[in-house]
């Protein structure tokens, strides 16, 4: 039977194929609507450990669900769907789907750490939020966040030359995140800089932009560093 | 006669009362219905005690030895009091072994009865062999092996259900049994010690690890031993096709139904009034409070009293109690009895 009254059912639980033929009968569209059950049929016992390997989430198992974090949360005041207590519970019991369902809001944590200051069990919920955002990215549930893209550009330059060139980091970051290369604020910044910067320094900036300098005797250091970081990551996250 | 105190029940409370009475030079007569002394911790084979961490057989064993070695204590095992005549200062008790005891005061240290889980059939005890009680797990820990009774396998997942036989109007038990939260948190740690790979979940309505038990048992169990606490009162335990058990209920925090597989389900059974209490009330002429425990006298100046002068009580006879507090109350009841007897002798002279 077609299910018409769907207002009481969470949208993610409604399954529907646009084109479906069963035993020669066309049941496309709402004729094949199915509802997935709400019952939790198992815990994922390993999920908590996976999240705890991210720095900041080490204490997640201490949570006793008092709700102080959510109560104090800057983002919760804006959006009641933003509920660190709830996500921490989902981590503890291994309800991965609950985390994935909220992937579009978890990253909105502003790192104000009000939750961290108030938590009576020293869970450090802010760290858990960060860990979850990283996990969602690592698992491909989320596109890379701007801050991760920035971090990667930064790190790549270190590997290559043992130092960064600020203007290049910024330029590549803007490129990779699809932003205009010379946003308004940067233009103003540039113009002011020109006004007050000694000419010699300006020349050096320009040269460094086109021929980025390398740290002296950097040699193979970058390669070794890259290898080390890779090994550390594998050791932590498998 | 006025130098003798009759103590009924040789659990932690009664043993402590006897030691107190004998210690100040009075005579104690200890009447215990079982053939062994030590009360619930010994009769039910508890493992390590909260909060000392000592094995029950060692800790309570010392209490037993202390009274057995004391010349001022006379012990009747496998005996009950069938009749009590007289009044404060001069009681005569008839025992089921045919003996009679003259005593100036009586201490009822008759303790409690474990809740019988069969009375909550929806939780599977008596139906599924892998549904057990905390006393059975205590015995497993004492024996050094955690296993499913059905086939002896080590459980991958254990669920402990709190408040079984407590806080439940449906079965007329409106009290909190006081120790089961702490005992369960402790058992979860002991299970982990014996079988580190086993996951232990505790299903609770509230966690009542009062006083210093909070961090020493609840926090430690959660933080160091990774016990998972889930706020839900389980509705039903059923069998899965593969022979495991299924726990059905509502996860109140997620607001969703749960049906989770487990290997071993443990009932944290509560403390019922001693099932002998109606008889005890009749024989000793004392009142019972509304739940069926021995009724306390006014506590401030009639400490350890009952509704009848000259008859005192202590420990779990009064209501759910811990071992440590039962021991302290036993001492208090012993001291109270002696003080009253001393008062009577002084008045007479
Ligand atoms: C599973 C479980 C684990 C527990 N673990 C702990 C723990 O680790 N730490 C803790 O502090 N508490 C624990 N407790 C609570 C503990 O059992 C009680 O606090 C303690 O046993 C109370 O001592 P009691 O002497 O008052 O009573 P009991 O231990 O019940 O002793 C009463 C004695 O009186 C005898 N008796 C009863 N009726 C009569 C009669 N009519 N005539 C003659 N004799 C009679 C009984 O046979 C018994 O020997 C636990 C309880 C449970 C259910
Ligand atoms: S740090 Fe994040 S989770 Fe914590 S209170 Fe601030 S916004 Fe909320
Ligand atoms: S404040 Fe701490 S203990 Fe309380 S719900 Fe948040 S993380 Fe858990
Ligand atoms: S001590 Fe805990 S488990 Fe026992 S009856 Fe009270 S709340 Fe329930």
XYZ file of C-alpha atoms and ligand atoms in Angstrom:
664
model
C 0.000 0.000 0.000
C 1.218 3.406 -0.755
C 2.117 5.417 2.290
C 0.804 8.936 1.944
C 0.994 10.271 5.492
C 4.700 10.698 6.052
C 4.815 13.731 8.275
C 5.430 11.654 11.396
C 8.368 9.766 9.932
C 11.916 11.048 9.787
C 12.779 11.603 6.102
C 15.932 9.469 6.306
C 13.849 6.431 7.238
C 11.702 6.614 4.127
C 12.997 4.441 1.307
C 11.626 4.976 -2.182
C 12.657 3.865 -5.640
C 11.678 6.128 -8.495
C 11.559 3.180 -10.877
C 10.656 -0.267 -9.613
C 8.874 -3.211 -11.169
C 8.027 -6.199 -8.976
C 6.666 -9.367 -10.621
C 5.754 -7.385 -13.683
C 3.849 -4.779 -11.711
C 5.048 -1.222 -11.898
C 5.375 0.055 -8.355
C 7.455 3.113 -9.128
C 7.386 6.137 -6.874
C 5.351 6.209 -3.714
C 3.876 2.749 -4.392
C 7.094 1.168 -3.180
C 7.688 3.385 -0.145
C 9.241 1.464 2.719
C 10.021 2.641 6.239
C 13.170 1.426 7.912
C 12.595 0.386 11.536
C 13.680 2.670 14.371
C 14.887 -0.198 16.474
C 18.550 -0.268 17.406
C 19.554 -3.874 16.906
C 23.180 -3.781 17.944
C 25.939 -1.636 19.369
C 29.182 -1.107 17.501
C 31.562 -1.928 20.327
C 34.647 -0.628 18.486
C 33.419 2.793 17.442
C 34.299 4.526 20.696
C 37.899 3.335 20.411
C 38.100 4.579 16.810
C 37.031 8.074 17.847
C 39.272 8.060 20.907
C 42.323 7.725 18.690
C 41.768 11.278 17.506
C 43.474 13.817 19.708
C 40.979 15.538 21.987
C 38.519 12.636 22.211
C 40.522 10.518 24.649
C 38.071 11.071 27.505
C 34.830 10.447 25.688
C 34.159 7.245 27.665
C 33.872 9.247 30.881
C 30.617 10.922 29.882
C 27.592 10.288 32.071
C 25.149 12.259 29.993
C 24.434 15.089 32.401
C 23.839 17.525 29.546
C 25.964 20.338 30.962
C 27.893 20.636 27.704
C 24.771 20.994 25.603
C 23.300 23.430 28.107
C 26.298 25.695 27.941
C 26.935 25.322 24.231
C 27.150 28.415 22.045
C 25.860 26.540 19.022
C 23.027 24.801 20.859
C 21.667 28.262 21.673
C 21.387 28.806 17.910
C 20.221 25.360 16.857
C 18.769 22.712 19.140
C 19.944 20.041 16.716
C 23.501 20.874 17.768
C 23.770 18.588 20.771
C 27.245 17.506 21.888
C 25.831 15.348 24.699
C 23.853 13.336 22.206
C 26.744 12.766 19.813
C 28.959 11.717 22.687
C 26.357 9.142 23.621
C 26.210 7.906 20.041
C 30.005 7.517 20.098
C 29.859 5.605 23.367
C 27.228 3.135 22.238
C 28.531 2.932 18.683
C 25.538 4.477 16.933
C 27.557 5.528 13.901
C 24.508 6.339 11.803
C 23.433 8.980 14.276
C 26.742 10.756 13.750
C 26.564 10.489 9.988
C 23.013 11.811 10.057
C 24.234 14.994 11.717
C 27.332 15.461 9.610
C 26.160 18.808 8.325
C 26.005 20.366 11.780
C 28.748 18.715 13.826
C 31.475 20.774 12.177
C 29.743 23.981 13.244
C 31.363 23.814 16.692
C 33.045 27.163 17.239
C 35.616 25.816 19.714
C 34.548 28.244 22.402
C 35.214 25.477 24.940
C 32.374 26.483 27.225
C 31.512 22.794 27.296
C 35.035 21.879 28.340
C 34.967 24.310 31.235
C 31.661 23.070 32.555
C 31.921 19.291 32.110
C 31.989 17.645 35.561
C 33.727 14.533 34.242
C 36.432 16.313 32.241
C 35.298 14.756 28.973
C 36.394 17.770 26.892
C 33.464 17.720 24.482
C 35.071 20.304 22.220
C 37.809 17.801 21.433
C 35.186 15.196 20.677
C 33.473 17.556 18.224
C 36.776 18.105 16.461
C 37.467 14.383 16.408
C 34.051 13.680 14.923
C 34.523 16.311 12.235
C 37.850 14.721 11.330
C 36.408 11.226 11.374
C 33.580 12.311 9.064
C 36.156 13.709 6.650
C 38.423 10.682 6.893
C 35.528 8.362 6.152
C 34.489 10.448 3.184
C 31.173 11.509 4.664
C 32.176 15.139 4.396
C 34.171 17.108 1.876
C 37.428 18.406 3.266
C 36.838 21.360 5.533
C 38.490 24.708 4.722
C 40.690 24.403 7.801
C 41.898 20.976 6.723
C 42.656 22.296 3.216
C 44.611 25.120 4.805
C 46.500 22.689 7.038
C 47.376 20.492 4.086
C 48.706 23.352 2.003
C 50.740 24.540 4.966
C 52.154 21.064 5.594
C 52.979 20.457 1.938
C 55.072 23.617 1.835
C 56.927 22.524 4.962
C 57.689 19.136 3.435
C 58.945 20.792 0.264
C 61.060 23.618 1.641
C 61.162 23.444 5.424
C 59.269 26.716 5.656
C 56.155 28.380 4.365
C 55.688 31.354 2.156
C 52.645 33.138 3.589
C 51.420 34.631 0.372
C 51.639 31.267 -1.386
C 49.780 29.460 1.389
C 47.031 32.022 1.122
C 46.923 31.983 -2.660
C 46.755 28.186 -2.896
C 44.205 28.002 -0.102
C 41.950 30.466 -1.903
C 42.408 28.526 -5.137
C 41.646 25.133 -3.620
C 38.575 26.381 -1.794
C 37.291 28.050 -4.950
C 37.319 31.554 -3.482
C 38.153 34.729 -5.419
C 41.936 35.073 -5.423
C 41.913 38.707 -4.388
C 39.019 39.197 -2.001
C 38.127 42.675 -0.868
C 39.834 42.398 2.513
C 43.058 41.247 0.885
C 43.035 44.111 -1.556
C 42.720 46.616 1.292
C 45.397 44.782 3.228
C 47.741 44.863 0.221
C 47.232 48.547 -0.467
C 47.910 49.484 3.175
C 50.981 47.278 3.230
C 52.372 49.039 0.159
C 51.868 52.411 1.830
C 53.876 51.636 4.936
C 56.335 48.881 4.012
C 60.007 49.859 3.350
C 60.773 49.344 -0.325
C 63.517 46.758 0.317
C 61.198 44.565 2.308
C 58.526 44.832 -0.399
C 61.072 43.654 -2.988
C 61.958 40.682 -0.827
C 58.306 39.746 -0.438
C 57.890 39.828 -4.198
C 60.999 37.726 -4.825
C 59.985 35.139 -2.212
C 56.587 34.878 -3.852
C 58.078 33.908 -7.198
C 61.117 31.990 -5.945
C 60.077 30.598 -2.559
C 63.176 30.114 -0.390
C 64.134 26.803 1.172
C 65.436 26.215 4.665
C 69.222 25.788 4.524
C 70.365 22.150 4.151
C 66.737 20.949 4.132
C 67.848 18.108 1.843
C 65.817 14.933 2.361
C 64.337 16.169 5.640
C 60.949 16.739 4.013
C 60.781 13.187 2.710
C 61.729 11.739 6.066
C 59.173 13.945 7.793
C 56.434 12.927 5.380
C 57.242 9.260 5.939
C 57.228 9.732 9.721
C 53.864 11.484 9.737
C 52.403 8.743 7.544
C 53.671 6.056 9.903
C 52.275 7.846 12.936
C 48.872 8.156 11.295
C 48.817 4.497 10.372
C 49.826 3.500 13.867
C 46.991 5.553 15.358
C 44.144 4.978 12.961
C 45.162 1.705 11.330
C 20.145 -13.196 83.437
C 20.745 -9.468 83.299
C 24.289 -10.112 82.118
C 23.207 -11.990 78.988
C 22.138 -10.747 75.563
C 20.410 -13.073 73.127
C 21.409 -12.317 69.556
C 19.387 -13.803 66.729
C 21.183 -14.124 63.382
C 24.914 -14.485 62.817
C 25.475 -12.273 59.793
C 27.786 -9.250 59.869
C 25.360 -7.418 62.194
C 24.842 -10.256 64.662
C 28.517 -11.213 64.755
C 29.419 -7.632 65.512
C 26.765 -7.340 68.243
C 28.048 -10.549 69.864
C 31.643 -9.309 69.804
C 30.584 -6.037 71.388
C 28.562 -7.671 74.164
C 31.322 -10.184 74.933
C 33.998 -7.524 74.664
C 32.673 -5.566 77.633
C 32.389 -8.721 79.721
C 28.721 -9.553 79.219
C 27.562 -12.878 77.850
C 26.242 -13.317 74.332
C 24.110 -16.185 73.131
C 24.065 -16.358 69.341
C 21.231 -18.244 67.645
C 21.629 -18.859 63.902
C 19.172 -20.832 61.825
C 21.766 -22.019 59.303
C 24.601 -24.437 60.011
C 27.255 -21.872 59.114
C 27.901 -18.441 60.532
C 28.535 -15.314 58.494
C 25.155 -14.387 57.026
C 24.525 -13.484 53.372
C 28.171 -12.834 52.375
C 29.115 -16.377 53.402
C 25.867 -18.210 52.683
C 25.693 -16.740 49.158
C 29.433 -16.922 48.492
C 30.132 -13.244 47.778
C 33.464 -12.461 46.152
C 35.360 -9.303 47.076
C 33.475 -6.918 49.287
C 32.587 -3.335 48.736
C 34.349 -1.184 49.730
C 37.346 -2.958 51.274
C 38.087 -5.227 48.316
C 38.737 -8.060 50.733
C 37.422 -11.511 49.932
C 34.201 -12.145 51.862
C 35.504 -15.447 53.219
C 38.542 -13.669 54.714
C 36.837 -10.561 56.073
C 33.687 -12.191 57.419
C 35.730 -15.259 58.317
C 37.665 -13.117 60.793
C 34.418 -11.932 62.346
C 33.241 -15.518 62.738
C 36.512 -16.643 64.300
C 36.467 -13.744 66.737
C 33.169 -14.830 68.269
C 33.944 -18.535 68.064
C 37.129 -17.974 70.043
C 35.402 -15.847 72.659
C 34.519 -17.671 75.870
C 31.708 -15.209 76.544
C 29.827 -16.241 73.403
C 27.629 -19.334 73.260
C 26.612 -20.357 69.751
C 23.569 -22.350 68.661
C 23.716 -23.234 64.968
C 20.788 -24.646 63.023
C 18.440 -23.261 65.635
C 15.614 -20.754 65.912
C 13.774 -19.081 68.722
C 10.293 -20.597 68.916
C 8.967 -18.743 71.916
C 9.886 -15.712 73.978
C 8.452 -14.938 77.398
C 9.103 -12.240 79.953
C 10.043 -8.618 79.577
C 13.030 -6.327 79.341
C 15.591 -7.510 81.877
C 14.211 -11.033 82.131
C 13.378 -12.852 78.964
C 13.246 -16.607 78.517
C 13.615 -17.940 75.007
C 12.800 -21.458 73.877
C 14.924 -22.712 71.006
C 14.003 -25.205 68.302
C 16.824 -27.459 69.542
C 15.015 -27.915 72.823
C 17.290 -25.650 74.838
C 16.157 -22.561 76.612
C 18.029 -19.306 77.110
C 17.577 -16.692 79.811
C 18.592 -13.220 78.716
C 18.021 -9.642 79.751
C 17.878 -8.288 76.209
C 17.414 -9.511 72.655
C 19.075 -8.252 69.462
C 17.363 -9.174 66.198
C 20.088 -9.357 63.567
C 18.008 -11.453 61.255
C 18.943 -9.668 58.031
C 17.219 -9.892 54.679
C 16.205 -12.342 51.954
C 17.466 -12.006 48.373
C 14.741 -11.034 45.942
C 13.657 -14.073 43.958
C 13.990 -13.111 40.286
C 11.365 -15.626 39.242
C 8.901 -12.942 40.314
C 9.900 -10.852 37.292
C 9.324 -13.472 34.584
C 9.696 -10.971 31.738
C 13.405 -10.749 32.505
C 13.963 -14.400 31.743
C 15.310 -15.771 35.013
C 14.354 -19.406 35.340
C 13.521 -19.546 31.625
C 16.967 -19.013 30.103
C 20.029 -20.523 31.778
C 22.169 -17.540 30.801
C 20.054 -15.167 32.855
C 21.610 -15.141 36.315
C 21.658 -13.004 39.463
C 24.392 -10.940 41.058
C 24.825 -13.618 43.712
C 25.605 -16.169 40.994
C 28.143 -13.835 39.421
C 29.664 -13.265 42.883
C 30.105 -17.033 43.039
C 31.627 -17.144 39.534
C 34.119 -14.458 40.533
C 34.949 -16.361 43.719
C 35.538 -19.465 41.583
C 37.694 -17.413 39.203
C 35.801 -17.935 35.943
C 33.052 -16.010 34.144
C 31.051 -18.332 31.910
C 27.598 -18.731 30.405
C 25.860 -21.515 32.332
C 24.268 -22.864 29.118
C 27.470 -24.005 27.448
C 30.383 -22.713 29.473
C 31.511 -20.175 26.874
C 33.097 -16.910 27.966
C 30.556 -14.146 27.336
C 31.491 -11.489 24.808
C 28.867 -9.172 26.184
C 27.290 -9.012 29.626
C 24.301 -6.892 30.632
C 23.640 -6.102 34.265
C 20.064 -4.975 34.920
C 19.747 -2.775 37.989
C 16.829 -2.522 40.399
C 15.585 -6.082 39.923
C 13.139 -6.487 42.771
C 13.562 -2.917 43.963
C 11.828 0.356 43.196
C 8.956 -1.444 41.557
C 5.345 -0.870 42.516
C 4.228 -3.694 40.256
C 5.642 -6.171 42.733
C 5.111 -4.129 45.880
C 8.738 -3.229 46.398
C 8.976 0.507 46.750
C 12.404 0.702 48.303
C 15.912 1.119 46.937
C 18.159 -1.753 47.948
C 21.029 0.639 48.446
C 24.015 -1.601 47.656
C 23.205 -3.081 44.241
C 24.414 -0.108 42.191
C 27.807 -0.201 43.860
C 27.938 -3.983 43.920
C 27.128 -4.058 40.188
C 29.752 -1.446 39.298
C 32.210 -3.543 41.292
C 31.136 -6.798 39.653
C 31.588 -5.213 36.221
C 35.217 -4.526 37.156
C 35.688 -8.043 38.470
C 34.246 -9.502 35.265
C 36.668 -7.363 33.254
C 39.572 -8.500 35.358
C 38.739 -12.138 34.721
C 37.854 -11.624 31.074
C 39.318 -8.384 29.664
C 37.669 -8.798 26.247
C 34.151 -8.974 27.676
C 32.053 -5.825 27.242
C 29.925 -5.010 30.263
C 26.814 -2.848 30.030
C 24.809 -1.664 33.013
C 21.160 -0.733 32.387
C 20.013 1.737 34.988
C 17.247 4.097 35.996
C 19.518 5.989 38.413
C 22.986 5.236 39.672
C 23.035 5.360 43.449
C 26.632 4.800 44.418
C 26.284 7.004 47.454
C 29.027 8.795 49.376
C 32.567 7.710 48.741
C 31.394 4.876 46.485
C 30.872 7.405 43.701
C 34.386 7.667 42.338
C 35.772 4.503 43.859
C 33.212 2.291 42.176
C 31.007 4.096 39.647
C 33.647 6.349 38.089
C 36.354 3.744 38.281
C 34.153 1.120 36.658
C 33.272 3.503 33.847
C 36.619 5.203 33.366
C 39.197 2.516 34.037
C 37.227 -0.609 33.224
C 35.094 0.827 30.430
C 31.767 -0.304 31.771
C 29.045 1.238 29.640
C 26.051 2.698 31.434
C 22.816 2.854 29.460
C 19.771 4.591 30.852
C 16.952 2.172 30.193
C 14.751 -0.157 32.133
C 14.643 -3.313 30.077
C 11.185 -4.477 29.082
C 11.893 -8.061 28.204
C 14.610 -10.671 27.774
C 14.064 -13.170 24.977
C 16.149 -15.695 23.072
C 17.734 -15.038 19.689
C 17.727 -17.823 17.094
C 21.484 -18.270 17.570
C 21.079 -19.010 21.260
C 22.139 -15.591 22.512
C 19.788 -13.449 24.562
C 17.985 -10.388 23.270
C 17.406 -7.406 25.490
C 14.375 -5.376 24.532
C 13.613 -1.962 25.853
C 13.803 1.725 25.200
C 17.050 3.616 25.101
C 15.691 6.677 26.829
C 18.473 8.975 25.660
C 18.045 8.114 21.999
C 14.283 7.718 22.342
C 14.442 4.565 20.270
C 13.554 0.930 20.835
C 16.520 -1.386 21.357
C 16.845 -5.105 20.757
C 20.457 -5.912 21.594
C 22.119 -9.338 21.682
C 23.899 -10.412 24.879
C 25.554 -13.596 26.086
C 24.909 -13.222 29.785
C 22.226 -11.172 31.530
C 22.647 -10.464 35.231
C 19.864 -9.379 37.571
C 21.087 -7.028 40.289
C 18.704 -8.506 42.818
C 17.468 -6.394 45.658
C 17.111 -6.988 49.369
C 13.693 -8.181 50.476
C 12.561 -8.234 54.083
C 13.619 -11.502 55.675
C 10.880 -13.924 54.698
C 10.785 -15.088 58.312
C 9.731 -11.625 59.471
C 6.024 -12.367 59.994
C 7.039 -15.243 62.235
C 9.751 -13.200 63.928
C 7.226 -10.430 64.584
C 4.905 -12.918 66.231
C 7.521 -14.730 68.325
C 9.276 -11.591 69.538
C 6.239 -9.341 69.663
C 7.785 -6.610 67.549
C 6.172 -4.535 64.826
C 7.084 -4.513 61.143
C 7.171 -1.337 59.085
C 5.055 -1.024 55.948
C 7.459 -2.849 53.640
C 7.843 -5.752 56.036
C 11.207 -4.924 57.622
C 11.552 -4.703 61.399
C 10.087 -1.437 62.601
C 12.578 0.972 64.107
C 11.902 2.586 67.419
C 12.289 6.336 67.709
C 15.883 6.664 66.622
C 17.195 9.698 68.500
C 17.063 8.364 72.039
C 15.883 4.800 71.459
C 18.706 3.985 69.061
C 18.574 0.451 67.663
C 15.212 -0.001 69.344
C 12.126 -1.800 68.066
C 8.514 -1.385 69.086
C 9.130 -3.525 72.168
C 11.355 -2.516 75.112
C 14.355 -4.753 75.608
C 14.358 -5.929 72.003
C 16.793 -4.248 69.638
C 17.687 -4.617 65.992
C 20.424 -3.753 63.526
C 21.658 -4.230 59.966
C 19.553 -5.419 57.066
C 16.758 -6.526 59.403
C 15.766 -2.840 59.468
C 15.929 -2.353 55.708
C 18.497 -2.556 52.914
C 21.902 -1.967 54.440
C 25.594 -2.314 53.642
C 27.901 -4.699 55.454
C 29.966 -1.913 56.987
C 26.920 -0.142 58.329
C 25.407 -3.424 59.497
C 28.568 -4.028 61.485
C 28.468 -0.564 63.039
C 24.793 -0.985 63.867
C 25.498 -4.399 65.370
C 28.002 -2.801 67.718
C 25.545 -0.045 68.499
C 22.736 -2.511 69.235
C 25.050 -4.537 71.465
C 26.130 -1.411 73.320
C 22.555 -0.208 73.619
C 21.407 -3.542 75.072
C 24.213 -3.549 77.623
C 23.607 0.054 78.592
C 19.937 -0.661 79.249
C 20.794 -3.783 81.244
C 23.321 -1.805 83.230
C 20.627 0.770 83.949
C 18.245 -1.920 85.213
C 20.849 -3.391 87.561
C 21.692 0.044 88.902
C 18.044 0.798 89.543
C 17.605 -2.498 91.402
C 20.554 -1.944 93.719
C 24.558 -9.707 45.608
C 24.840 -8.907 46.838
C 26.142 -8.479 47.071
C 26.432 -7.714 48.186
N 27.713 -7.265 48.347
C 27.960 -6.393 49.338
C 29.247 -5.802 49.465
O 30.149 -6.100 48.692
N 29.440 -4.877 50.454
C 28.426 -4.523 51.322
O 28.642 -3.664 52.167
N 27.208 -5.093 51.242
C 26.953 -6.013 50.270
N 25.713 -6.575 50.199
C 24.754 -6.336 51.295
C 25.026 -7.325 52.433
O 24.625 -8.600 52.005
C 24.277 -6.921 53.688
O 24.626 -5.616 54.034
C 24.615 -7.794 54.878
O 24.506 -9.142 54.560
C 23.690 -7.457 56.041
O 24.118 -8.146 57.171
P 23.098 -8.633 58.287
O 23.895 -9.327 59.298
O 22.254 -7.519 58.701
O 22.119 -9.671 57.551
P 22.419 -11.073 56.868
O 23.717 -11.089 56.203
O 21.212 -11.372 56.066
O 22.486 -12.083 58.093
C 21.320 -12.502 58.767
C 21.598 -13.809 59.459
O 20.490 -14.131 60.242
C 20.097 -15.467 60.026
N 18.654 -15.570 60.294
C 17.667 -15.020 59.560
N 16.470 -15.292 60.097
C 16.704 -16.020 61.213
C 15.863 -16.593 62.201
N 14.528 -16.452 62.142
N 16.447 -17.275 63.205
C 17.779 -17.421 63.266
N 18.628 -16.908 62.365
C 18.092 -16.207 61.347
C 20.459 -15.708 58.595
O 20.601 -17.088 58.319
C 21.785 -14.950 58.484
O 22.860 -15.733 58.858
C 25.405 -7.360 49.106
C 24.094 -7.798 48.870
C 23.798 -8.544 47.748
C 22.381 -8.965 47.531
S 33.284 24.237 21.955
Fe 31.774 23.605 20.437
S 30.549 22.058 21.471
Fe 31.684 23.144 23.045
S 30.291 24.753 23.768
Fe 31.570 25.655 22.148
S 30.390 25.339 20.261
Fe 29.501 23.997 21.795
S 29.091 17.856 30.273
Fe 30.547 16.172 30.158
S 29.615 14.470 31.305
Fe 28.020 16.002 30.907
S 27.025 15.271 29.011
Fe 28.615 16.734 28.415
S 30.431 15.501 28.048
Fe 29.004 14.228 29.164
S 21.019 0.623 44.746
Fe 20.824 1.035 42.560
S 20.270 -0.959 41.664
Fe 19.893 -1.099 43.838
S 17.723 -0.604 44.046
Fe 18.904 1.283 44.420
S 19.001 2.299 42.436
Fe 18.374 0.171 42.058
